[in-house]
Short mmCIF file of C-alpha atoms and ligand atoms in Angstrom, two decimals:
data_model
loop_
_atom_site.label_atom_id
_atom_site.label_comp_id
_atom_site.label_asym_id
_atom_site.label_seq_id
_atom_site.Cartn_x
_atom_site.Cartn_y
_atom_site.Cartn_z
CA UNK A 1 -46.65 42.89 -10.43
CA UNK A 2 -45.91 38.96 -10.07
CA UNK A 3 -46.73 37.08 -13.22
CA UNK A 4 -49.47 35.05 -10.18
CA UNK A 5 -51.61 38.29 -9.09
CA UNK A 6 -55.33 37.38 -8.81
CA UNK A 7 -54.54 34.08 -10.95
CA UNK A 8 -56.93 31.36 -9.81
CA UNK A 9 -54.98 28.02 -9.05
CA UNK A 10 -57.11 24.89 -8.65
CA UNK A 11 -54.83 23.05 -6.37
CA UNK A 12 -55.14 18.98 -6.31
CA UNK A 13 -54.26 17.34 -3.41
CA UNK A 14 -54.02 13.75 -4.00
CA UNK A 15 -53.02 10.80 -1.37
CA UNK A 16 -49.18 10.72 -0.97
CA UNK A 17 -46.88 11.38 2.06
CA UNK A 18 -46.04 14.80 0.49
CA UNK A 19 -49.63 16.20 0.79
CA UNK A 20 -48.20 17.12 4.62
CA UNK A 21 -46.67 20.04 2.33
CA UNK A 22 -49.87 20.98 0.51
CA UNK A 23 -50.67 24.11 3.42
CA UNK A 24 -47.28 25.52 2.73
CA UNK A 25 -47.32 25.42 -0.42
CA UNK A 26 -51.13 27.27 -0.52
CA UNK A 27 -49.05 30.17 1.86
CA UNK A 28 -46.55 30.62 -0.96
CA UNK A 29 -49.09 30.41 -3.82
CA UNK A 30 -50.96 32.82 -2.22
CA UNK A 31 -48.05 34.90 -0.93
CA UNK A 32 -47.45 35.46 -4.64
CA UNK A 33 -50.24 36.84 -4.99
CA UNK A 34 -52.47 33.94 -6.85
CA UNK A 35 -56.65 32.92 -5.49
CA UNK A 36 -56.27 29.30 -4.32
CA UNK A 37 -58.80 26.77 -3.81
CA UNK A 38 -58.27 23.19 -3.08
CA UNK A 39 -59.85 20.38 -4.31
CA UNK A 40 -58.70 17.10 -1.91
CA UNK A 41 -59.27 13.42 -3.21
CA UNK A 42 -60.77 11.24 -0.51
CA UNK A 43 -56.69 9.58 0.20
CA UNK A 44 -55.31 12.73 0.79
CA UNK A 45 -57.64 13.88 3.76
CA UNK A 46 -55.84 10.35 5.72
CA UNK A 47 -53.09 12.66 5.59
CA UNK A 48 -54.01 16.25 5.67
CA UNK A 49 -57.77 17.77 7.09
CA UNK A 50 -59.70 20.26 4.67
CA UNK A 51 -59.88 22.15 7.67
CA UNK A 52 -56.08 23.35 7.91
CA UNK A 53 -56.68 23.75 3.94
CA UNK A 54 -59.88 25.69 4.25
CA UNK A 55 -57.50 27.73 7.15
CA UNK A 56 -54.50 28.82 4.59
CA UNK A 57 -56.95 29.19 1.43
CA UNK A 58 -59.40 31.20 2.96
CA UNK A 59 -62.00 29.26 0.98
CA UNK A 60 -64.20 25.94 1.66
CA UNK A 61 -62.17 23.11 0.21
CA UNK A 62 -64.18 20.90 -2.23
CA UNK A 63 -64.04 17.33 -1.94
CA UNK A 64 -67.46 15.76 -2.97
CA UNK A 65 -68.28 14.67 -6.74
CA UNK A 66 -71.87 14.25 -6.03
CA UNK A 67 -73.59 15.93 -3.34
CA UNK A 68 -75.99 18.35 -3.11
CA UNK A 69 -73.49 21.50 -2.20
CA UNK A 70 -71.53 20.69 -5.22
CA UNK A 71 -74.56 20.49 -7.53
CA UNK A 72 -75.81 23.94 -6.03
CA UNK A 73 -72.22 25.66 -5.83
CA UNK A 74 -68.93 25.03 -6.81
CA UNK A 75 -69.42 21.64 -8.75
CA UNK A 76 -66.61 20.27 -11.29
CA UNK A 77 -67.95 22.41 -14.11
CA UNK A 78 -67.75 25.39 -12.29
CA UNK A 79 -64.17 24.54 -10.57
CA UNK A 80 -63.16 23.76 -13.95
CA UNK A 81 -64.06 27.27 -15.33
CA UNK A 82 -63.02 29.18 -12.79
CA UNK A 83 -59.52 27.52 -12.85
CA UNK A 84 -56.61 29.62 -14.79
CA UNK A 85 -54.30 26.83 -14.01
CA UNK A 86 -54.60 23.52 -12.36
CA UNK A 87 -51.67 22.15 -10.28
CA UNK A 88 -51.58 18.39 -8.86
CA UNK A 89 -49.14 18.59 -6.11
CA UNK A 90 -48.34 16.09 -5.01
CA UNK A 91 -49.81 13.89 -7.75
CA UNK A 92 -49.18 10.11 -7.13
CA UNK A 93 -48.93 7.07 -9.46
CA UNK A 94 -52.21 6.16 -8.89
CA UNK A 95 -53.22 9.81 -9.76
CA UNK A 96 -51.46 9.80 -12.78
CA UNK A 97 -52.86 6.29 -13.76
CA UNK A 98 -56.39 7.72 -13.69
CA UNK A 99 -55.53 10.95 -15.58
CA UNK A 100 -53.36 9.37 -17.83
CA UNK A 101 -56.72 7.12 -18.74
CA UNK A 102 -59.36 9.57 -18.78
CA UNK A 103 -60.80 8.63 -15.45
CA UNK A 104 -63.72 11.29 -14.12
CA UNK A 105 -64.54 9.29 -10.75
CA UNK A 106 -63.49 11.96 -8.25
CA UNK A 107 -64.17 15.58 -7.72
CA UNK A 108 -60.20 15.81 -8.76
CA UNK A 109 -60.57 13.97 -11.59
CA UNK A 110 -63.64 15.27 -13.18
CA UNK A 111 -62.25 18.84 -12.84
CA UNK A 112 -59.41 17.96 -15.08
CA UNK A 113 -61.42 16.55 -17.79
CA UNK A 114 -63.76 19.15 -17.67
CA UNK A 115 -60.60 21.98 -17.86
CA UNK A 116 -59.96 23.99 -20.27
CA UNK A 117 -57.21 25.61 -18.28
CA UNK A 118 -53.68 24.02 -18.60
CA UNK A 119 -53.35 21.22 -16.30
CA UNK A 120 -49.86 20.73 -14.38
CA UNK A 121 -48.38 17.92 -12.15
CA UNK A 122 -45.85 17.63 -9.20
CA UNK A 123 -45.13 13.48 -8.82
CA UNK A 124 -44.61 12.49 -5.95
CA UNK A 125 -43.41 8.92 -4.93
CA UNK A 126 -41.20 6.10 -3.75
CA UNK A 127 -38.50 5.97 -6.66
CA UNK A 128 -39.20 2.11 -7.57
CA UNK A 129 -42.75 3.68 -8.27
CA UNK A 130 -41.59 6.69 -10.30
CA UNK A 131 -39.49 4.39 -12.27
CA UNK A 132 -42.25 1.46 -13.15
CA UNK A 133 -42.89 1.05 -16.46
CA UNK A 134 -46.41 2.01 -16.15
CA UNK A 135 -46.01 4.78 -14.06
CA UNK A 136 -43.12 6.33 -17.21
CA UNK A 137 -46.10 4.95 -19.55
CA UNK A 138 -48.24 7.18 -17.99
CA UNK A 139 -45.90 9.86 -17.57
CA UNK A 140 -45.43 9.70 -21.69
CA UNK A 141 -49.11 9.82 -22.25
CA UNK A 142 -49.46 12.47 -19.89
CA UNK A 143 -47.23 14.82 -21.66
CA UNK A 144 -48.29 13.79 -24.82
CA UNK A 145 -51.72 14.56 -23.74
CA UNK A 146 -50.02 18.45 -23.06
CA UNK A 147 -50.02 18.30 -18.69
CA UNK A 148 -47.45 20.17 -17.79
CA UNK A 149 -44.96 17.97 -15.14
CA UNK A 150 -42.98 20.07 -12.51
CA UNK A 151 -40.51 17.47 -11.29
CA UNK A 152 -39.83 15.24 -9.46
CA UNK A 153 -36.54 16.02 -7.45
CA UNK A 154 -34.60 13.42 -6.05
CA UNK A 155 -32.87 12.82 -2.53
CA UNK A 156 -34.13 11.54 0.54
CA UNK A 157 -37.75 9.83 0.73
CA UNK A 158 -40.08 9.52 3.48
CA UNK A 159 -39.35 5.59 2.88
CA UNK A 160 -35.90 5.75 3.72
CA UNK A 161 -34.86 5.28 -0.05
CA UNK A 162 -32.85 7.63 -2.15
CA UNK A 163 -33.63 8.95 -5.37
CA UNK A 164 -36.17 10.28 -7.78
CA UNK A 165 -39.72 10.67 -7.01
CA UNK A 166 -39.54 13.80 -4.76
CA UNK A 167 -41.94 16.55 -5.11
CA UNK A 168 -40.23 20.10 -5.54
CA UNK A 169 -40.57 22.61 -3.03
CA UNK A 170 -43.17 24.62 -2.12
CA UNK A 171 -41.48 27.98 -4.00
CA UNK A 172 -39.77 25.38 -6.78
CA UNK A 173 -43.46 25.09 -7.63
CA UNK A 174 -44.64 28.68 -7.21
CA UNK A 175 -41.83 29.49 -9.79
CA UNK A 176 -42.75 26.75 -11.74
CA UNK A 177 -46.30 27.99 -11.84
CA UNK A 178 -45.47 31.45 -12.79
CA UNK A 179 -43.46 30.14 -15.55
CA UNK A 180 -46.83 28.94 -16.68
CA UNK A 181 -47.62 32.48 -16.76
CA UNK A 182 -44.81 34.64 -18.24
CA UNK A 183 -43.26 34.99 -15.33
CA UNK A 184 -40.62 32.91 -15.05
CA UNK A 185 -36.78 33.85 -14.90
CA UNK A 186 -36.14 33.28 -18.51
CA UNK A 187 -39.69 35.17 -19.39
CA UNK A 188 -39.42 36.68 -22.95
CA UNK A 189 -36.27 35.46 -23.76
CA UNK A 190 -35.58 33.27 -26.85
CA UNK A 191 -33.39 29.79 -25.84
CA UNK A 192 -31.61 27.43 -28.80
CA UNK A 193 -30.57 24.22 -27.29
CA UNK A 194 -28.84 21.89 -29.01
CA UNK A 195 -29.01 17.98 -27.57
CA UNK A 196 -28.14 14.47 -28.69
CA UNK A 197 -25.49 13.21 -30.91
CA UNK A 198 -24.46 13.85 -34.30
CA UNK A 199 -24.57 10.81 -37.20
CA UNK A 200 -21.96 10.83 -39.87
CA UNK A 201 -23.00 9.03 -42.81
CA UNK A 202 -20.20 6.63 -44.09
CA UNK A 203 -22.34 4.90 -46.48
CA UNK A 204 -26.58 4.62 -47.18
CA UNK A 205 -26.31 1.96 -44.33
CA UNK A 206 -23.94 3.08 -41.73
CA UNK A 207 -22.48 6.18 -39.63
CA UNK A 208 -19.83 7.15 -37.07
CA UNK A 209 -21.77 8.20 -33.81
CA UNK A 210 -21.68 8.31 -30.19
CA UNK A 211 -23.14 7.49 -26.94
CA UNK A 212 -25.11 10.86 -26.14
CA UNK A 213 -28.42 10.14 -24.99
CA UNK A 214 -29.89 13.62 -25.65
CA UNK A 215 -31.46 13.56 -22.20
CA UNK A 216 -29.39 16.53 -20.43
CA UNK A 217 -30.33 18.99 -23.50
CA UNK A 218 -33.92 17.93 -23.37
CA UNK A 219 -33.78 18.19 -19.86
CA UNK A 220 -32.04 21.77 -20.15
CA UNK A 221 -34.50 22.79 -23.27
CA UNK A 222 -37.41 22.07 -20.39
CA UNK A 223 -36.21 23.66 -17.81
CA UNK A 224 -35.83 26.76 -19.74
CA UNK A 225 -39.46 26.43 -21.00
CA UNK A 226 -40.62 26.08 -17.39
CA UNK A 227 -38.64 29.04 -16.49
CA UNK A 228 -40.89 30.84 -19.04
CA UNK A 229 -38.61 31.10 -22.48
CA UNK A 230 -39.85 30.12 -25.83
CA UNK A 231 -37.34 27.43 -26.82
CA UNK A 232 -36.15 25.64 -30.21
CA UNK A 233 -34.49 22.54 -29.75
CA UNK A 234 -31.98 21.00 -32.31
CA UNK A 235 -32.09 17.60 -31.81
CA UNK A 236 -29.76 14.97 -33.27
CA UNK A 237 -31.31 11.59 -33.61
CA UNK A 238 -32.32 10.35 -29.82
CA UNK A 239 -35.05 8.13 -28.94
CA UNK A 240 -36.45 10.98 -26.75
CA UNK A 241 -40.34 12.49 -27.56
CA UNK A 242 -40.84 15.71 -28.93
CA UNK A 243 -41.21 17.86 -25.16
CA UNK A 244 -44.27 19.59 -25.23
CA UNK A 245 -44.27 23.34 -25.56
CA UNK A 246 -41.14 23.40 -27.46
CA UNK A 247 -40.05 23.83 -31.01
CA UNK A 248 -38.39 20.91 -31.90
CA UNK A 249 -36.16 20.67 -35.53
CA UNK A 250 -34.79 16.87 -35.76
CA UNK A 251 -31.40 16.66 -37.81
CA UNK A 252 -28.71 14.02 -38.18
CA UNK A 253 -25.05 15.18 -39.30
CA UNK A 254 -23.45 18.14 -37.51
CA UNK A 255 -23.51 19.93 -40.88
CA UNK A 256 -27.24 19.70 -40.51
CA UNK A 257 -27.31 20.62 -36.67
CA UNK A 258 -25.02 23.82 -37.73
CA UNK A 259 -27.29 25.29 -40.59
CA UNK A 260 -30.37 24.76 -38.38
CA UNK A 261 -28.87 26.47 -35.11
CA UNK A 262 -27.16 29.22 -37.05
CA UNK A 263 -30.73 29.95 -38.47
CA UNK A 264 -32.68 29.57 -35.15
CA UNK A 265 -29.40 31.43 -32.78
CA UNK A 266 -30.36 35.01 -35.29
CA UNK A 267 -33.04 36.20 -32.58
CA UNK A 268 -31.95 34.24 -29.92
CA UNK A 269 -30.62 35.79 -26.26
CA UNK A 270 -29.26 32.20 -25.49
CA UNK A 271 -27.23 29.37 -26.99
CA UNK A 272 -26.89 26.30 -24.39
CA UNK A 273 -24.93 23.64 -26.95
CA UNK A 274 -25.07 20.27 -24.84
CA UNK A 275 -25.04 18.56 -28.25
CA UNK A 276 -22.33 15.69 -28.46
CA UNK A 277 -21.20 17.05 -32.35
CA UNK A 278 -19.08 14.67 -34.12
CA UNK A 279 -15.70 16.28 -34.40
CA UNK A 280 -14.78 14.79 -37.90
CA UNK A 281 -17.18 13.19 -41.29
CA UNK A 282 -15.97 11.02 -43.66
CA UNK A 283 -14.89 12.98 -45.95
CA UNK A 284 -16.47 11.11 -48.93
CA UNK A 285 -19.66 9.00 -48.09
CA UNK A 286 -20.12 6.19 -50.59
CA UNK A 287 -23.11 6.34 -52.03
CA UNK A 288 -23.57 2.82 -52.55
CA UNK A 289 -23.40 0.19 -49.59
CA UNK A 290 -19.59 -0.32 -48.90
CA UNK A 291 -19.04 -4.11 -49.66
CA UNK A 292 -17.13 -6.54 -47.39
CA UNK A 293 -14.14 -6.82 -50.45
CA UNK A 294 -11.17 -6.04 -48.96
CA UNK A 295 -9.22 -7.12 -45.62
CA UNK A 296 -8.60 -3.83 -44.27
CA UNK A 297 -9.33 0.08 -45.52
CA UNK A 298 -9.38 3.34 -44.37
CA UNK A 299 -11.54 5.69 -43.86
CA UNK A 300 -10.50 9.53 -44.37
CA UNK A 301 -12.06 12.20 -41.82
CA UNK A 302 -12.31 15.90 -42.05
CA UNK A 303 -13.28 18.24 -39.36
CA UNK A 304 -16.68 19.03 -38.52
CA UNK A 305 -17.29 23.09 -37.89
CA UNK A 306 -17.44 23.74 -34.13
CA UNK A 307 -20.68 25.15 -33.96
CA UNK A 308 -20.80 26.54 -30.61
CA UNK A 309 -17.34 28.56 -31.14
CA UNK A 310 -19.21 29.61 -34.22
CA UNK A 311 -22.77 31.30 -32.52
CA UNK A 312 -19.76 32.93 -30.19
CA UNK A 313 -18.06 34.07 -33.09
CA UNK A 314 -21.21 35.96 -34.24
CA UNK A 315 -21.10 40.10 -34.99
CA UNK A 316 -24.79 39.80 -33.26
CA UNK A 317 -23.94 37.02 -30.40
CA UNK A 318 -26.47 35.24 -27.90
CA UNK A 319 -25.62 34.49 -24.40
CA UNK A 320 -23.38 31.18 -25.37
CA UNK A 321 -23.20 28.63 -22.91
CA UNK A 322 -21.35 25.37 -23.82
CA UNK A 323 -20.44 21.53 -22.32
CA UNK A 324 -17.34 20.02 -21.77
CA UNK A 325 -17.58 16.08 -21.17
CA UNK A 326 -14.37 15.54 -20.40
CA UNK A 327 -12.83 11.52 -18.72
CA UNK A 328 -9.29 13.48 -17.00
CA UNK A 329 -8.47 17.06 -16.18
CA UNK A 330 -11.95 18.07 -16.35
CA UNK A 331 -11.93 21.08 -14.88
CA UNK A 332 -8.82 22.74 -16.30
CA UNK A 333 -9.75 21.39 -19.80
CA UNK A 334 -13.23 22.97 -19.27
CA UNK A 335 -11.56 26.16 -18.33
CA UNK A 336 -9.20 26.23 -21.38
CA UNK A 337 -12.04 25.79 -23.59
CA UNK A 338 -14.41 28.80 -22.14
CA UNK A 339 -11.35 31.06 -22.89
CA UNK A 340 -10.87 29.55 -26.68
CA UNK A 341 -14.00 29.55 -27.34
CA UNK A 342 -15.19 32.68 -26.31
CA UNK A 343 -18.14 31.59 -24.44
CA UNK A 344 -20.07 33.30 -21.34
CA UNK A 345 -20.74 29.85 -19.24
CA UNK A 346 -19.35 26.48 -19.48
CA UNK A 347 -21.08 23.98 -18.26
CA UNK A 348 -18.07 20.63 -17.24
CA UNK A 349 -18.83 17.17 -16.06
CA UNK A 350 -16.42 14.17 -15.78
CA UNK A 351 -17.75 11.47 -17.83
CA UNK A 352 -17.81 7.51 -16.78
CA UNK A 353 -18.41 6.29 -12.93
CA UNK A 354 -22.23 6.26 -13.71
CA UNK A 355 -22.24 9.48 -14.75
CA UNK A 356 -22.89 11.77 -17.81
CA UNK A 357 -23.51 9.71 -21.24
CA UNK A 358 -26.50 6.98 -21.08
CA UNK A 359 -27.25 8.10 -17.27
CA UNK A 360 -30.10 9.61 -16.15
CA UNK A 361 -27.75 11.05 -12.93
CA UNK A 362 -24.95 13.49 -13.92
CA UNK A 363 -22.98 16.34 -12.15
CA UNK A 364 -21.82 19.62 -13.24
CA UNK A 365 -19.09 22.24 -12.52
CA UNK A 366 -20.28 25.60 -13.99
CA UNK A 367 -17.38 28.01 -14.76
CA UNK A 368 -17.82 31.61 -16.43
CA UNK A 369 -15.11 34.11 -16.66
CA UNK A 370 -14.69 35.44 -13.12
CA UNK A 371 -16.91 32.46 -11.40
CA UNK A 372 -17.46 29.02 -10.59
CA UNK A 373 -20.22 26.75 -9.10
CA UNK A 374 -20.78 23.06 -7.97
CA UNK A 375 -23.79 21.45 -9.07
CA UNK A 376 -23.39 18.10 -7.30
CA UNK A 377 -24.52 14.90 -8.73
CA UNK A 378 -28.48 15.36 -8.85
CA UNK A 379 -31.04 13.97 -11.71
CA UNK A 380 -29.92 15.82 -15.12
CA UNK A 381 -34.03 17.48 -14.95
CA UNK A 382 -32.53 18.83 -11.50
CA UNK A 383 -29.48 20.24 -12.58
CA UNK A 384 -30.99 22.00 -15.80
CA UNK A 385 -33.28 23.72 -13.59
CA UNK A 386 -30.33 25.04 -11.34
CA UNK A 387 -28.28 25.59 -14.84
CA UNK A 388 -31.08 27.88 -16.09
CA UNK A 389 -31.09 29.86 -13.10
CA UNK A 390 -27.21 30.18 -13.33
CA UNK A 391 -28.01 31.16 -16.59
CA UNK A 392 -30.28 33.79 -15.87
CA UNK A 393 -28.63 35.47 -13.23
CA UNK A 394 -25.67 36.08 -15.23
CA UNK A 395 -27.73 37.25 -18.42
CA UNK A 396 -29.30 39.73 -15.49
CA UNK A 397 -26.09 40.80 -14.84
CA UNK A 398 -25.09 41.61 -17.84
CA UNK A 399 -27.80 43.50 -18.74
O1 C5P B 401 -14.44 21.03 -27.91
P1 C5P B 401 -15.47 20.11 -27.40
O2 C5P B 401 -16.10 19.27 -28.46
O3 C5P B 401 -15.07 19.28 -26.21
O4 C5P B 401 -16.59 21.11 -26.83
C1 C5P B 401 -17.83 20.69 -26.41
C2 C5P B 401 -18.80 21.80 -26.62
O5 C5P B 401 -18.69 22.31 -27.94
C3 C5P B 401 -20.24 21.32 -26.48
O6 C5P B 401 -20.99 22.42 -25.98
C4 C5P B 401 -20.62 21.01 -27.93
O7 C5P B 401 -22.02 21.15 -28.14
C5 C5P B 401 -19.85 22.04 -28.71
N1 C5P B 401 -19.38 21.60 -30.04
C6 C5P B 401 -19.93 22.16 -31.18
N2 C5P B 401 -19.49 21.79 -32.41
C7 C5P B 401 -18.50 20.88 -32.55
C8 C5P B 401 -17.94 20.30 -31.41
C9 C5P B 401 -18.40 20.67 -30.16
O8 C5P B 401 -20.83 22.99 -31.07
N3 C5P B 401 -18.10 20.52 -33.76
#
């Protein structure tokens, strides 16, 4: 049975281009197998009628806050209750404002703050508005505040710009929404990511790091949560927020990262190690600030384990799926270091050209022993969701 049989989706339509999508996307909702009924905000009907909804649904679609048929039918409360899930889709940046501030002043609106059911998002928007401060404000809050957010994708806009901002696809959000309900491809599994850089302590005041930003693991520890896995993420320090639904264990040096992945990797049935771990330490941090006496020193580095070759070294091994940033050679380097390392998937990108470290775009070559795929240059949230479903597929295959 699909993980959306006879699950009741209260389905916001708020007042973006994208709502032109809203009737397909009730077909596929309800082609899974899920009751829909949509509540429209008064800007969406300028761009799709309740009747076309009322059509696919198969059910009056609600639009009125106060009026007499809501107060003797289907008013917010009720909507509210009878709601398992409610999706957003497409949600806009004015949308988001409101919910982000507790706003009840719609039908929409009041619904969500009556909810008890999880409430999820699809953005959808010209990229300058996806990336305005207040609109990422609001996104923060949102989260924060536990809404689930399925997307945005990027590529073409109905403005003629490119980039993020685009609502997912009709069945990108059916999946997402069964995800919500255990049925998701990663459903049942357990997922250790590991994201961010390592810190090496040289003294109480200073450390050898690097540039990761940490956002490609937290992007890939999301998209696995969305695909329905319960997910710890080891994070090294990153100026990212905790993402909701996920276990998150902070640590600093890669000493730290190793004890607290080997610990979480015992019942796990994937490793995905995007973590940028510093290859050497000092090997003796002072313990005292080191003073400016002297015109030149140096410093003496040991290696740092390699924890990824060690979870693929394990009697009892997860799926182990590493990440090669690599600035020459990439893939044959990539390639090299699946075979040495033992691991199932590798996941290569070339770093530098605007991509990879600091970036928010990035773009992958995924190699496994036997295989290879081209994840062009996308948003990183974009390619972890078509990493995890690499991922899956090849766990399926295994067995
Ligand atoms: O060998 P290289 O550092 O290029 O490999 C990168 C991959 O190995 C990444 O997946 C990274 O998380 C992992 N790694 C590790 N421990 C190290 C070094 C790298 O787990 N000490």
């Amino acid at each position: 049975m699909n993980a959306l049989t006879h699950k009741h989706i209260l389905l916001g339509v708020t007042g973006g281009i994208a709502a032109y999508k809203a009737p397909e996307l009730v077909r596929r909702l309800r082609d899974a197998g899920a009751d829909v009924r949509v509540v429209l905000t008064p800007a969406a009907a300028a761009f799709v009628t309740p009747l076309t909804l009322q059509a696919v649904s198969g059910r009056p679609v609600h639009q009125e806050l106060l009026s007499a048929e809501a107060e003797s039918g289907m008013g917010h409360i009720e909507l509210a209750r009878w709601a398992d899930l409610i999706l957003v889709a497409p949600a806009t940046a004015d949308f988001m404002a409101r919910l982000a501030h507790g706003f009840a002043d719609d039908l929409l609106a009041a619904c969500c703050r009556a909810a008890r059911a999880p409430i999820a998002i699809a953005p959808a928007m010209n990229v300058g508005m996806w990336q305005n401060a207040a609109t990422q404000r609001n996104l923060r809050q949102l989260v924060d505040d536990g809404v689930r957010v399925f997307g945005p994708g990027s590529g073409s806009q109905a403005c003629g710009e490119v980039g993020e901002g685009r609502m997912l696809e009709p069945l990108e959000l059916v999946a997402a929404c069964a995800g919500q309900f255990g049925g998701g491809a990663l459903a049942g599994r357990r997922v250790v990511v590991s994201a961010g850089p390592t810190f090496e302590d040289l003294d109480p005041v200073r450390f050898i790091g690097n540039r990761s930003s940490g956002r490609m693991g937290y992007a890939v520890a999301q998209a696995a949560r969305e695909a329905g896995a319960d997910v710890t993420l080891v994070s090294g320090p990153v100026a990212l927020p905790d993402p909701p639904g996920i276990a998150v264990q902070r640590v600093r040096s890669a000493l730290d990262m190793r004890a607290a992945v080997l610990a979480a990797v015992a019942d796990a049935d994937v490793y995905i190690g995007t973590a940028a771990v510093a290859d050497y330490r000092p090997a003796a941090p002072a313990t005292q600030k080191i003073k400016k006496d002297r015109d030149a020193f140096a410093i003496e580095l040991v290696r740092n384990p390699d924890i990824l070759a060690e979870v693929a070294g394990l009697a009892r091994r997860p799926f182990t799926v590493g990440f090669a940033a690599e600035t020459d050679d990439v893939l044959a380097y990539a390639r090299r270091k699946l075979d040495d390392k033992r691991l199932d998937l590798i996941a290569a990108n070339a770093v530098g050209a605007g991509l990879g470290f600091e970036t928010d775009d990035n773009a992958l070559t995924l190699l496994w022993p036997g295989g290879q795929r081209e994840l062009p240059r996308a948003s990183k949230a974009a390619l972890a969701r078509e990493l995890i479903a690499v991922i899956a597929e090849r766990l399926d295959a295994r067995g």
